[in-house]
Amino acid sequence: MNSVDGTPEGQDITAEPERFLKEPADGQRVTVMLAAFEGWNDAGEAASDALHYLNKLWDGKKVATVDAEEYYDFQFTRPTVRRTSSGARKVKWPSTRIYKAEVPDSNVDVVLVLGTEPSYRWRAYTTELLVHAEALKVDSVILVGALLADVPHSRPIPVSTTTEDSSLRERLNLEASQYEGPVGIVGVLAEFAMLAGLPTVSLWAAVPHYVAQPPSPKAQLAILHRIEDLLQVPLDSQALAEESEAWERGVDELATEDPEIAAYVRQLEEAKDTADLPEASGESIAREFERYLKRRGKERP
């Protein structure tokens, strides 16, 4: 089965160690846009939460917003009322916000697009995002989504990676999507970005459908690891790793209370383990060890 946006469901395609972003000449900085949208493309809010995590980690500064009046149906995506720190009542409208940040100890800048999937005028909305991308000198794009899938919570969360860019497919050992069917805003933005000449990849995390309610820290962490691999920059994700472990223990406890759920999880585990056997090699271990060494090097004074 395929995902809703062109990614084979449950397929875990990993890149070669080579970096997604080519090394720029003369030590110049490179800029990559990362985008995720709440709604249809965001099972368990794993995709949007992952980018919110990066925005906080890298201290992103808001550089632009997209006018909500042009693109949202407020009866479907309703505004919310909150109290400010002073106690004043404030209506918060759905919107799309664009942030920019420098990745520490690297030559990479990131533009983070965080918002809700729009209701109207998707082509105009996507064009507006790409106008901002041009103004911010974006060199390439990583689109992030999450889908519900028949995967066990007790095993590594699959994150599939696809691209329509033939040079990226060859260089990073990726595949093109074979999906045909309805798409979300992530799929539309992927096509428009490619037409604009921006190298673009799409990441999709498979969230266990029986624990689909947010948050999904384990899926969020899997997305961050994939971004870490693509950009070749170490991420401080220890706090999220602890949340992920606590989440998994909590789901374990809930599953043991329901014999039918427990049996279903065992079935998913057996299917996953059997599917992974042919791919059991030192490659994944080597990747994890490389990531560990990078983090250790980052922590040393």
PDB file of C-alpha atoms in Angstrom:
ATOM      1  CA  MET A   1       0.000   0.000   0.000  1.00  0.00           C
ATOM      2  CA  ASN A   2       1.176   3.534  -0.701  1.00  0.00           C
ATOM      3  CA  SER A   3       0.936   6.651   1.390  1.00  0.00           C
ATOM      4  CA  VAL A   4      -1.461   9.469   0.596  1.00  0.00           C
ATOM      5  CA  ASP A   5       1.325  11.503  -0.915  1.00  0.00           C
ATOM      6  CA  GLY A   6       3.328   9.242  -3.111  1.00  0.00           C
ATOM      7  CA  THR A   7       5.451   7.329  -0.620  1.00  0.00           C
ATOM      8  CA  PRO A   8       5.247   3.530  -0.444  1.00  0.00           C
ATOM      9  CA  GLU A   9       3.734   2.793   2.936  1.00  0.00           C
ATOM     10  CA  GLY A  10       6.178   1.309   5.414  1.00  0.00           C
ATOM     11  CA  GLN A  11       9.109   1.441   2.987  1.00  0.00           C
ATOM     12  CA  ASP A  12      12.295   2.512   4.763  1.00  0.00           C
ATOM     13  CA  ILE A  13      14.670   3.820   2.121  1.00  0.00           C
ATOM     14  CA  THR A  14      17.894   5.160   3.601  1.00  0.00           C
ATOM     15  CA  ALA A  15      20.389   7.371   1.873  1.00  0.00           C
ATOM     16  CA  GLU A  16      24.054   6.764   1.372  1.00  0.00           C
ATOM     17  CA  PRO A  17      26.318   8.698   3.748  1.00  0.00           C
ATOM     18  CA  GLU A  18      26.759  11.407   1.112  1.00  0.00           C
ATOM     19  CA  ARG A  19      25.172  14.666   2.074  1.00  0.00           C
ATOM     20  CA  PHE A  20      21.852  15.806   0.598  1.00  0.00           C
ATOM     21  CA  LEU A  21      23.242  19.333   0.207  1.00  0.00           C
ATOM     22  CA  LYS A  22      26.300  19.575  -2.009  1.00  0.00           C
ATOM     23  CA  GLU A  23      29.257  21.396  -0.512  1.00  0.00           C
ATOM     24  CA  PRO A  24      29.156  25.007  -1.746  1.00  0.00           C
ATOM     25  CA  ALA A  25      32.124  26.684  -3.348  1.00  0.00           C
ATOM     26  CA  ASP A  26      34.278  29.211  -1.477  1.00  0.00           C
ATOM     27  CA  GLY A  27      32.796  28.306   1.905  1.00  0.00           C
ATOM     28  CA  GLN A  28      29.446  29.948   1.140  1.00  0.00           C
ATOM     29  CA  ARG A  29      26.403  28.998   3.167  1.00  0.00           C
ATOM     30  CA  VAL A  30      23.592  26.873   1.751  1.00  0.00           C
ATOM     31  CA  THR A  31      19.909  27.259   2.572  1.00  0.00           C
ATOM     32  CA  VAL A  32      17.404  24.435   2.783  1.00  0.00           C
ATOM     33  CA  MET A  33      13.663  24.823   3.246  1.00  0.00           C
ATOM     34  CA  LEU A  34      11.938  22.342   5.558  1.00  0.00           C
ATOM     35  CA  ALA A  35       8.132  22.342   5.463  1.00  0.00           C
ATOM     36  CA  ALA A  36       5.405  20.492   7.359  1.00  0.00           C
ATOM     37  CA  PHE A  37       1.672  21.147   7.576  1.00  0.00           C
ATOM     38  CA  GLU A  38      -0.845  20.256  10.246  1.00  0.00           C
ATOM     39  CA  GLY A  39      -3.871  18.316   9.051  1.00  0.00           C
ATOM     40  CA  TRP A  40      -4.193  15.547   6.475  1.00  0.00           C
ATOM     41  CA  ASN A  41      -0.431  15.219   5.978  1.00  0.00           C
ATOM     42  CA  ASP A  42       0.413  14.998   9.682  1.00  0.00           C
ATOM     43  CA  ALA A  43      -0.593  11.771  11.468  1.00  0.00           C
ATOM     44  CA  GLY A  44      -0.039  12.095  15.187  1.00  0.00           C
ATOM     45  CA  GLU A  45       1.280  15.618  14.485  1.00  0.00           C
ATOM     46  CA  ALA A  46       4.679  13.950  14.122  1.00  0.00           C
ATOM     47  CA  ALA A  47       5.784  16.004  11.104  1.00  0.00           C
ATOM     48  CA  SER A  48       4.823  19.442  12.400  1.00  0.00           C
ATOM     49  CA  ASP A  49       6.110  18.641  15.899  1.00  0.00           C
ATOM     50  CA  ALA A  50       9.472  17.598  14.442  1.00  0.00           C
ATOM     51  CA  LEU A  51       9.903  20.957  12.716  1.00  0.00           C
ATOM     52  CA  HIS A  52       8.679  22.860  15.770  1.00  0.00           C
ATOM     53  CA  TYR A  53      11.410  21.031  17.689  1.00  0.00           C
ATOM     54  CA  LEU A  54      14.044  22.142  15.181  1.00  0.00           C
ATOM     55  CA  ASN A  55      12.740  25.701  15.197  1.00  0.00           C
ATOM     56  CA  LYS A  56      13.132  25.869  18.971  1.00  0.00           C
ATOM     57  CA  LEU A  57      16.480  24.041  18.929  1.00  0.00           C
ATOM     58  CA  TRP A  58      17.966  26.386  16.334  1.00  0.00           C
ATOM     59  CA  ASP A  59      16.251  29.526  17.655  1.00  0.00           C
ATOM     60  CA  GLY A  60      14.416  30.324  14.447  1.00  0.00           C
ATOM     61  CA  LYS A  61      13.306  33.899  13.831  1.00  0.00           C
ATOM     62  CA  LYS A  62      10.011  34.620  12.075  1.00  0.00           C
ATOM     63  CA  VAL A  63      10.657  36.275   8.724  1.00  0.00           C
ATOM     64  CA  ALA A  64       7.263  36.040   6.991  1.00  0.00           C
ATOM     65  CA  THR A  65       3.642  34.929   7.303  1.00  0.00           C
ATOM     66  CA  VAL A  66       1.015  33.903   4.778  1.00  0.00           C
ATOM     67  CA  ASP A  67      -2.286  35.793   4.985  1.00  0.00           C
ATOM     68  CA  ALA A  68      -4.848  33.400   6.491  1.00  0.00           C
ATOM     69  CA  GLU A  69      -7.838  35.222   4.960  1.00  0.00           C
ATOM     70  CA  GLU A  70      -6.769  34.155   1.471  1.00  0.00           C
ATOM     71  CA  TYR A  71      -6.505  30.412   2.064  1.00  0.00           C
ATOM     72  CA  TYR A  72      -8.456  29.109   5.075  1.00  0.00           C
ATOM     73  CA  ASP A  73     -12.071  28.160   5.755  1.00  0.00           C
ATOM     74  CA  PHE A  74     -12.470  29.279   9.359  1.00  0.00           C
ATOM     75  CA  GLN A  75     -15.495  27.035   9.891  1.00  0.00           C
ATOM     76  CA  PHE A  76     -13.247  24.069   9.141  1.00  0.00           C
ATOM     77  CA  THR A  77      -9.959  25.352  10.583  1.00  0.00           C
ATOM     78  CA  ARG A  78     -11.309  27.424  13.425  1.00  0.00           C
ATOM     79  CA  PRO A  79      -9.434  30.160  15.260  1.00  0.00           C
ATOM     80  CA  THR A  80      -8.839  29.619  18.967  1.00  0.00           C
ATOM     81  CA  VAL A  81      -9.140  31.882  21.989  1.00  0.00           C
ATOM     82  CA  ARG A  82      -6.296  32.156  24.481  1.00  0.00           C
ATOM     83  CA  ARG A  83      -5.334  34.305  27.423  1.00  0.00           C
ATOM     84  CA  THR A  84      -2.091  36.256  27.261  1.00  0.00           C
ATOM     85  CA  SER A  85       0.363  36.434  30.161  1.00  0.00           C
ATOM     86  CA  SER A  86      -1.390  39.621  31.258  1.00  0.00           C
ATOM     87  CA  GLY A  87      -4.776  37.861  31.263  1.00  0.00           C
ATOM     88  CA  ALA A  88      -6.084  39.564  28.132  1.00  0.00           C
ATOM     89  CA  ARG A  89      -8.273  37.537  25.765  1.00  0.00           C
ATOM     90  CA  LYS A  90      -6.721  37.007  22.312  1.00  0.00           C
ATOM     91  CA  VAL A  91      -7.988  35.209  19.204  1.00  0.00           C
ATOM     92  CA  LYS A  92      -5.308  33.162  17.462  1.00  0.00           C
ATOM     93  CA  TRP A  93      -5.950  32.669  13.756  1.00  0.00           C
ATOM     94  CA  PRO A  94      -4.729  29.700  11.719  1.00  0.00           C
ATOM     95  CA  SER A  95      -1.803  30.732   9.573  1.00  0.00           C
ATOM     96  CA  THR A  96       1.431  29.707   7.934  1.00  0.00           C
ATOM     97  CA  ARG A  97       4.603  31.096   9.484  1.00  0.00           C
ATOM     98  CA  ILE A  98       8.074  31.098   7.963  1.00  0.00           C
ATOM     99  CA  TYR A  99      11.181  31.103  10.161  1.00  0.00           C
ATOM    100  CA  LYS A 100      14.880  31.252   9.402  1.00  0.00           C
ATOM    101  CA  ALA A 101      17.741  29.903  11.485  1.00  0.00           C
ATOM    102  CA  GLU A 102      21.431  29.126  11.277  1.00  0.00           C
ATOM    103  CA  VAL A 103      22.427  25.556  12.101  1.00  0.00           C
ATOM    104  CA  PRO A 104      25.237  25.847  14.669  1.00  0.00           C
ATOM    105  CA  ASP A 105      28.722  24.724  13.668  1.00  0.00           C
ATOM    106  CA  SER A 106      27.777  24.253  10.023  1.00  0.00           C
ATOM    107  CA  ASN A 107      27.435  26.159   6.769  1.00  0.00           C
ATOM    108  CA  VAL A 108      23.695  25.392   6.609  1.00  0.00           C
ATOM    109  CA  ASP A 109      20.838  27.851   7.031  1.00  0.00           C
ATOM    110  CA  VAL A 110      17.285  26.564   7.290  1.00  0.00           C
ATOM    111  CA  VAL A 111      13.957  28.094   6.342  1.00  0.00           C
ATOM    112  CA  LEU A 112      11.179  26.411   8.331  1.00  0.00           C
ATOM    113  CA  VAL A 113       7.607  26.526   7.010  1.00  0.00           C
ATOM    114  CA  LEU A 114       5.062  25.751   9.739  1.00  0.00           C
ATOM    115  CA  GLY A 115       1.338  25.972   9.218  1.00  0.00           C
ATOM    116  CA  THR A 116      -1.969  24.257   8.586  1.00  0.00           C
ATOM    117  CA  GLU A 117      -2.925  22.738   5.253  1.00  0.00           C
ATOM    118  CA  PRO A 118      -4.962  25.436   3.465  1.00  0.00           C
ATOM    119  CA  SER A 119      -8.601  25.084   2.458  1.00  0.00           C
ATOM    120  CA  TYR A 120      -8.520  27.129  -0.753  1.00  0.00           C
ATOM    121  CA  ARG A 121      -6.334  28.197  -3.686  1.00  0.00           C
ATOM    122  CA  TRP A 122      -3.578  25.654  -3.271  1.00  0.00           C
ATOM    123  CA  ARG A 123      -1.723  26.691  -6.408  1.00  0.00           C
ATOM    124  CA  ALA A 124      -1.641  30.326  -5.332  1.00  0.00           C
ATOM    125  CA  TYR A 125      -0.643  29.315  -1.799  1.00  0.00           C
ATOM    126  CA  THR A 126       2.205  27.137  -3.048  1.00  0.00           C
ATOM    127  CA  THR A 127       3.380  29.836  -5.438  1.00  0.00           C
ATOM    128  CA  GLU A 128       3.465  32.317  -2.558  1.00  0.00           C
ATOM    129  CA  LEU A 129       5.624  29.942  -0.499  1.00  0.00           C
ATOM    130  CA  LEU A 130       8.051  29.582  -3.398  1.00  0.00           C
ATOM    131  CA  VAL A 131       8.242  33.354  -3.818  1.00  0.00           C
ATOM    132  CA  HIS A 132       9.373  33.504  -0.188  1.00  0.00           C
ATOM    133  CA  ALA A 133      11.821  30.674  -0.902  1.00  0.00           C
ATOM    134  CA  GLU A 134      13.354  32.652  -3.751  1.00  0.00           C
ATOM    135  CA  ALA A 135      13.624  35.788  -1.623  1.00  0.00           C
ATOM    136  CA  LEU A 136      15.343  33.787   1.126  1.00  0.00           C
ATOM    137  CA  LYS A 137      17.733  32.201  -1.405  1.00  0.00           C
ATOM    138  CA  VAL A 138      16.609  28.628  -0.751  1.00  0.00           C
ATOM    139  CA  ASP A 139      18.796  26.057  -2.525  1.00  0.00           C
ATOM    140  CA  SER A 140      16.785  22.877  -1.872  1.00  0.00           C
ATOM    141  CA  VAL A 141      13.652  21.604  -0.143  1.00  0.00           C
ATOM    142  CA  ILE A 142      12.822  18.851   2.338  1.00  0.00           C
ATOM    143  CA  LEU A 143       9.093  18.179   2.766  1.00  0.00           C
ATOM    144  CA  VAL A 144       7.948  16.276   5.836  1.00  0.00           C
ATOM    145  CA  GLY A 145       4.761  14.289   6.393  1.00  0.00           C
ATOM    146  CA  ALA A 146       3.389  11.473   8.535  1.00  0.00           C
ATOM    147  CA  LEU A 147       0.806   8.813   7.723  1.00  0.00           C
ATOM    148  CA  LEU A 148      -1.081   6.102   9.606  1.00  0.00           C
ATOM    149  CA  ALA A 149       0.219   2.603   8.891  1.00  0.00           C
ATOM    150  CA  ASP A 150       0.162  -1.012  10.062  1.00  0.00           C
ATOM    151  CA  VAL A 151       3.456  -0.810  11.944  1.00  0.00           C
ATOM    152  CA  PRO A 152       4.224  -1.840  15.538  1.00  0.00           C
ATOM    153  CA  HIS A 153       5.046   0.838  18.087  1.00  0.00           C
ATOM    154  CA  SER A 154       7.760  -1.391  19.574  1.00  0.00           C
ATOM    155  CA  ARG A 155       9.979  -1.378  16.485  1.00  0.00           C
ATOM    156  CA  PRO A 156      11.888   1.468  14.777  1.00  0.00           C
ATOM    157  CA  ILE A 157       9.481   3.823  13.012  1.00  0.00           C
ATOM    158  CA  PRO A 158       9.954   3.597   9.226  1.00  0.00           C
ATOM    159  CA  VAL A 159      10.702   6.888   7.490  1.00  0.00           C
ATOM    160  CA  SER A 160      10.579   6.642   3.712  1.00  0.00           C
ATOM    161  CA  THR A 161      12.378   9.080   1.434  1.00  0.00           C
ATOM    162  CA  THR A 162      11.508   9.720  -2.202  1.00  0.00           C
ATOM    163  CA  THR A 163      12.309  12.254  -4.879  1.00  0.00           C
ATOM    164  CA  GLU A 164      11.430  12.964  -8.495  1.00  0.00           C
ATOM    165  CA  ASP A 165      14.898  14.445  -9.035  1.00  0.00           C
ATOM    166  CA  SER A 166      16.899  11.869 -11.024  1.00  0.00           C
ATOM    167  CA  SER A 167      20.275  13.240  -9.929  1.00  0.00           C
ATOM    168  CA  LEU A 168      19.285  13.039  -6.256  1.00  0.00           C
ATOM    169  CA  ARG A 169      17.972   9.519  -6.737  1.00  0.00           C
ATOM    170  CA  GLU A 170      21.305   8.419  -8.150  1.00  0.00           C
ATOM    171  CA  ARG A 171      23.474  10.331  -5.695  1.00  0.00           C
ATOM    172  CA  LEU A 172      21.552   9.386  -2.538  1.00  0.00           C
ATOM    173  CA  ASN A 173      20.291   5.959  -3.618  1.00  0.00           C
ATOM    174  CA  LEU A 174      16.629   6.990  -3.369  1.00  0.00           C
ATOM    175  CA  GLU A 175      13.563   5.998  -5.376  1.00  0.00           C
ATOM    176  CA  ALA A 176      10.811   7.842  -7.169  1.00  0.00           C
ATOM    177  CA  SER A 177       7.314   7.481  -5.798  1.00  0.00           C
ATOM    178  CA  GLN A 178       4.966   5.133  -7.617  1.00  0.00           C
ATOM    179  CA  TYR A 179       1.858   6.434  -5.838  1.00  0.00           C
ATOM    180  CA  GLU A 180      -1.227   7.554  -7.769  1.00  0.00           C
ATOM    181  CA  GLY A 181      -4.235   9.035  -5.982  1.00  0.00           C
ATOM    182  CA  PRO A 182      -5.305  11.962  -3.800  1.00  0.00           C
ATOM    183  CA  VAL A 183      -2.533  14.137  -2.403  1.00  0.00           C
ATOM    184  CA  GLY A 184      -2.164  16.760   0.275  1.00  0.00           C
ATOM    185  CA  ILE A 185      -0.442  20.123   0.163  1.00  0.00           C
ATOM    186  CA  VAL A 186       2.921  18.387   0.665  1.00  0.00           C
ATOM    187  CA  GLY A 187       2.535  16.629  -2.691  1.00  0.00           C
ATOM    188  CA  VAL A 188       1.513  19.819  -4.460  1.00  0.00           C
ATOM    189  CA  LEU A 189       4.426  21.766  -2.996  1.00  0.00           C
ATOM    190  CA  ALA A 190       6.814  18.966  -4.019  1.00  0.00           C
ATOM    191  CA  GLU A 191       5.749  19.266  -7.663  1.00  0.00           C
ATOM    192  CA  PHE A 192       5.854  23.065  -7.697  1.00  0.00           C
ATOM    193  CA  ALA A 193       9.290  23.136  -6.039  1.00  0.00           C
ATOM    194  CA  MET A 194      10.653  20.715  -8.636  1.00  0.00           C
ATOM    195  CA  LEU A 195       9.181  22.827 -11.444  1.00  0.00           C
ATOM    196  CA  ALA A 196      10.921  25.833  -9.890  1.00  0.00           C
ATOM    197  CA  GLY A 197      14.232  23.989 -10.211  1.00  0.00           C
ATOM    198  CA  LEU A 198      14.713  23.246  -6.509  1.00  0.00           C
ATOM    199  CA  PRO A 199      16.117  19.802  -5.586  1.00  0.00           C
ATOM    200  CA  THR A 200      13.329  18.327  -3.449  1.00  0.00           C
ATOM    201  CA  VAL A 201      12.888  15.225  -1.299  1.00  0.00           C
ATOM    202  CA  SER A 202       9.856  14.049   0.673  1.00  0.00           C
ATOM    203  CA  LEU A 203      10.063  12.275   4.037  1.00  0.00           C
ATOM    204  CA  TRP A 204       7.137  10.292   5.441  1.00  0.00           C
ATOM    205  CA  ALA A 205       7.031   8.688   8.874  1.00  0.00           C
ATOM    206  CA  ALA A 206       4.711   5.711   9.420  1.00  0.00           C
ATOM    207  CA  VAL A 207       2.729   6.237  12.637  1.00  0.00           C
ATOM    208  CA  PRO A 208       1.128   3.137  14.247  1.00  0.00           C
ATOM    209  CA  HIS A 209      -2.563   3.581  13.490  1.00  0.00           C
ATOM    210  CA  TYR A 210      -3.714   2.158  16.838  1.00  0.00           C
ATOM    211  CA  VAL A 211      -1.926   4.961  18.724  1.00  0.00           C
ATOM    212  CA  ALA A 212      -2.577   7.800  16.298  1.00  0.00           C
ATOM    213  CA  GLN A 213      -3.439  10.480  18.824  1.00  0.00           C
ATOM    214  CA  PRO A 214      -0.750  13.146  19.284  1.00  0.00           C
ATOM    215  CA  PRO A 215       1.899  13.470  20.387  1.00  0.00           C
ATOM    216  CA  SER A 216       3.950  10.802  18.606  1.00  0.00           C
ATOM    217  CA  PRO A 217       7.453  11.362  19.963  1.00  0.00           C
ATOM    218  CA  LYS A 218       8.882   8.150  18.515  1.00  0.00           C
ATOM    219  CA  ALA A 219       7.810   9.078  14.978  1.00  0.00           C
ATOM    220  CA  GLN A 220       8.956  12.636  15.569  1.00  0.00           C
ATOM    221  CA  LEU A 221      12.388  11.362  16.641  1.00  0.00           C
ATOM    222  CA  ALA A 222      12.633   9.119  13.574  1.00  0.00           C
ATOM    223  CA  ILE A 223      11.965  12.130  11.330  1.00  0.00           C
ATOM    224  CA  LEU A 224      14.654  14.149  13.091  1.00  0.00           C
ATOM    225  CA  HIS A 225      17.183  11.342  12.650  1.00  0.00           C
ATOM    226  CA  ARG A 226      16.405  11.265   8.921  1.00  0.00           C
ATOM    227  CA  ILE A 227      16.861  15.036   8.639  1.00  0.00           C
ATOM    228  CA  GLU A 228      20.088  14.692  10.589  1.00  0.00           C
ATOM    229  CA  ASP A 229      21.324  12.127   8.054  1.00  0.00           C
ATOM    230  CA  LEU A 230      20.353  14.246   5.051  1.00  0.00           C
ATOM    231  CA  LEU A 231      21.906  17.475   6.310  1.00  0.00           C
ATOM    232  CA  GLN A 232      24.877  15.776   8.015  1.00  0.00           C
ATOM    233  CA  VAL A 233      24.443  17.943  11.101  1.00  0.00           C
ATOM    234  CA  PRO A 234      24.247  16.546  14.664  1.00  0.00           C
ATOM    235  CA  LEU A 235      21.008  17.198  16.544  1.00  0.00           C
ATOM    236  CA  ASP A 236      20.542  17.340  20.297  1.00  0.00           C
ATOM    237  CA  SER A 237      17.536  15.038  20.655  1.00  0.00           C
ATOM    238  CA  GLN A 238      18.212  13.471  24.070  1.00  0.00           C
ATOM    239  CA  ALA A 239      15.110  14.957  25.706  1.00  0.00           C
ATOM    240  CA  LEU A 240      12.921  13.733  22.857  1.00  0.00           C
ATOM    241  CA  ALA A 241      14.558  10.282  23.018  1.00  0.00           C
ATOM    242  CA  GLU A 242      13.510  10.064  26.668  1.00  0.00           C
ATOM    243  CA  GLU A 243       9.956  11.102  25.748  1.00  0.00           C
ATOM    244  CA  SER A 244       9.951   8.436  23.049  1.00  0.00           C
ATOM    245  CA  GLU A 245      10.988   5.728  25.513  1.00  0.00           C
ATOM    246  CA  ALA A 246       8.323   6.839  27.992  1.00  0.00           C
ATOM    247  CA  TRP A 247       5.700   6.857  25.221  1.00  0.00           C
ATOM    248  CA  GLU A 248       6.635   3.320  24.182  1.00  0.00           C
ATOM    249  CA  ARG A 249       6.440   2.069  27.767  1.00  0.00           C
ATOM    250  CA  GLY A 250       3.016   3.672  28.120  1.00  0.00           C
ATOM    251  CA  VAL A 251       1.728   2.007  24.946  1.00  0.00           C
ATOM    252  CA  ASP A 252       3.169  -1.322  26.161  1.00  0.00           C
ATOM    253  CA  GLU A 253       1.159  -1.000  29.370  1.00  0.00           C
ATOM    254  CA  LEU A 254      -2.043  -0.138  27.510  1.00  0.00           C
ATOM    255  CA  ALA A 255      -1.562  -3.064  25.134  1.00  0.00           C
ATOM    256  CA  THR A 256      -1.162  -5.566  27.959  1.00  0.00           C
ATOM    257  CA  GLU A 257      -4.539  -4.481  29.351  1.00  0.00           C
ATOM    258  CA  ASP A 258      -6.317  -5.506  26.128  1.00  0.00           C
ATOM    259  CA  PRO A 259      -5.633  -9.082  24.911  1.00  0.00           C
ATOM    260  CA  GLU A 260      -6.872  -8.325  21.396  1.00  0.00           C
ATOM    261  CA  ILE A 261      -4.579  -5.322  21.022  1.00  0.00           C
ATOM    262  CA  ALA A 262      -1.668  -7.287  22.502  1.00  0.00           C
ATOM    263  CA  ALA A 263      -2.210 -10.099  19.984  1.00  0.00           C
ATOM    264  CA  TYR A 264      -2.447  -7.601  17.129  1.00  0.00           C
ATOM    265  CA  VAL A 265       0.801  -5.905  18.165  1.00  0.00           C
ATOM    266  CA  ARG A 266       2.580  -9.292  18.280  1.00  0.00           C
ATOM    267  CA  GLN A 267       1.323  -9.995  14.765  1.00  0.00           C
ATOM    268  CA  LEU A 268       2.692  -6.660  13.526  1.00  0.00           C
ATOM    269  CA  GLU A 269       6.008  -7.312  15.282  1.00  0.00           C
ATOM    270  CA  GLU A 270       6.386 -10.722  13.648  1.00  0.00           C
ATOM    271  CA  ALA A 271       5.594  -9.302  10.211  1.00  0.00           C
ATOM    272  CA  LYS A 272       8.069  -6.455  10.681  1.00  0.00           C
ATOM    273  CA  ASP A 273      10.849  -8.729  11.971  1.00  0.00           C
ATOM    274  CA  THR A 274      10.358 -11.161   9.088  1.00  0.00           C
ATOM    275  CA  ALA A 275      10.441  -8.346   6.522  1.00  0.00           C
ATOM    276  CA  ASP A 276      13.633  -6.922   8.024  1.00  0.00           C
ATOM    277  CA  LEU A 277      15.592 -10.184   8.065  1.00  0.00           C
ATOM    278  CA  PRO A 278      16.939  -9.969   4.485  1.00  0.00           C
ATOM    279  CA  GLU A 279      18.227  -6.468   5.182  1.00  0.00           C
ATOM    280  CA  ALA A 280      19.985  -7.342   8.431  1.00  0.00           C
ATOM    281  CA  SER A 281      23.526  -6.067   7.932  1.00  0.00           C
ATOM    282  CA  GLY A 282      26.136  -3.825   9.501  1.00  0.00           C
ATOM    283  CA  GLU A 283      25.027  -0.814   7.447  1.00  0.00           C
ATOM    284  CA  SER A 284      22.322   0.427   9.810  1.00  0.00           C
ATOM    285  CA  ILE A 285      24.558  -0.227  12.820  1.00  0.00           C
ATOM    286  CA  ALA A 286      27.338   1.760  11.165  1.00  0.00           C
ATOM    287  CA  ARG A 287      24.995   4.688  10.545  1.00  0.00           C
ATOM    288  CA  GLU A 288      23.879   4.738  14.163  1.00  0.00           C
ATOM    289  CA  PHE A 289      27.485   4.528  15.384  1.00  0.00           C
ATOM    290  CA  GLU A 290      28.485   7.390  13.083  1.00  0.00           C
ATOM    291  CA  ARG A 291      25.636   9.487  14.458  1.00  0.00           C
ATOM    292  CA  TYR A 292      26.738   8.647  18.009  1.00  0.00           C
ATOM    293  CA  LEU A 293      30.346   9.697  17.307  1.00  0.00           C
ATOM    294  CA  LYS A 294      29.176  13.004  15.815  1.00  0.00           C
ATOM    295  CA  ARG A 295      27.130  13.726  18.911  1.00  0.00           C
ATOM    296  CA  ARG A 296      30.040  12.822  21.180  1.00  0.00           C
ATOM    297  CA  GLY A 297      32.309  15.125  19.210  1.00  0.00           C
ATOM    298  CA  LYS A 298      29.745  17.906  19.538  1.00  0.00           C
ATOM    299  CA  GLU A 299      29.556  17.456  23.329  1.00  0.00           C
ATOM    300  CA  ARG A 300      33.308  17.583  23.925  1.00  0.00           C
ATOM    301  CA  PRO A 301      34.687  20.977  24.991  1.00  0.00           C
TER     302      PRO A 301
END
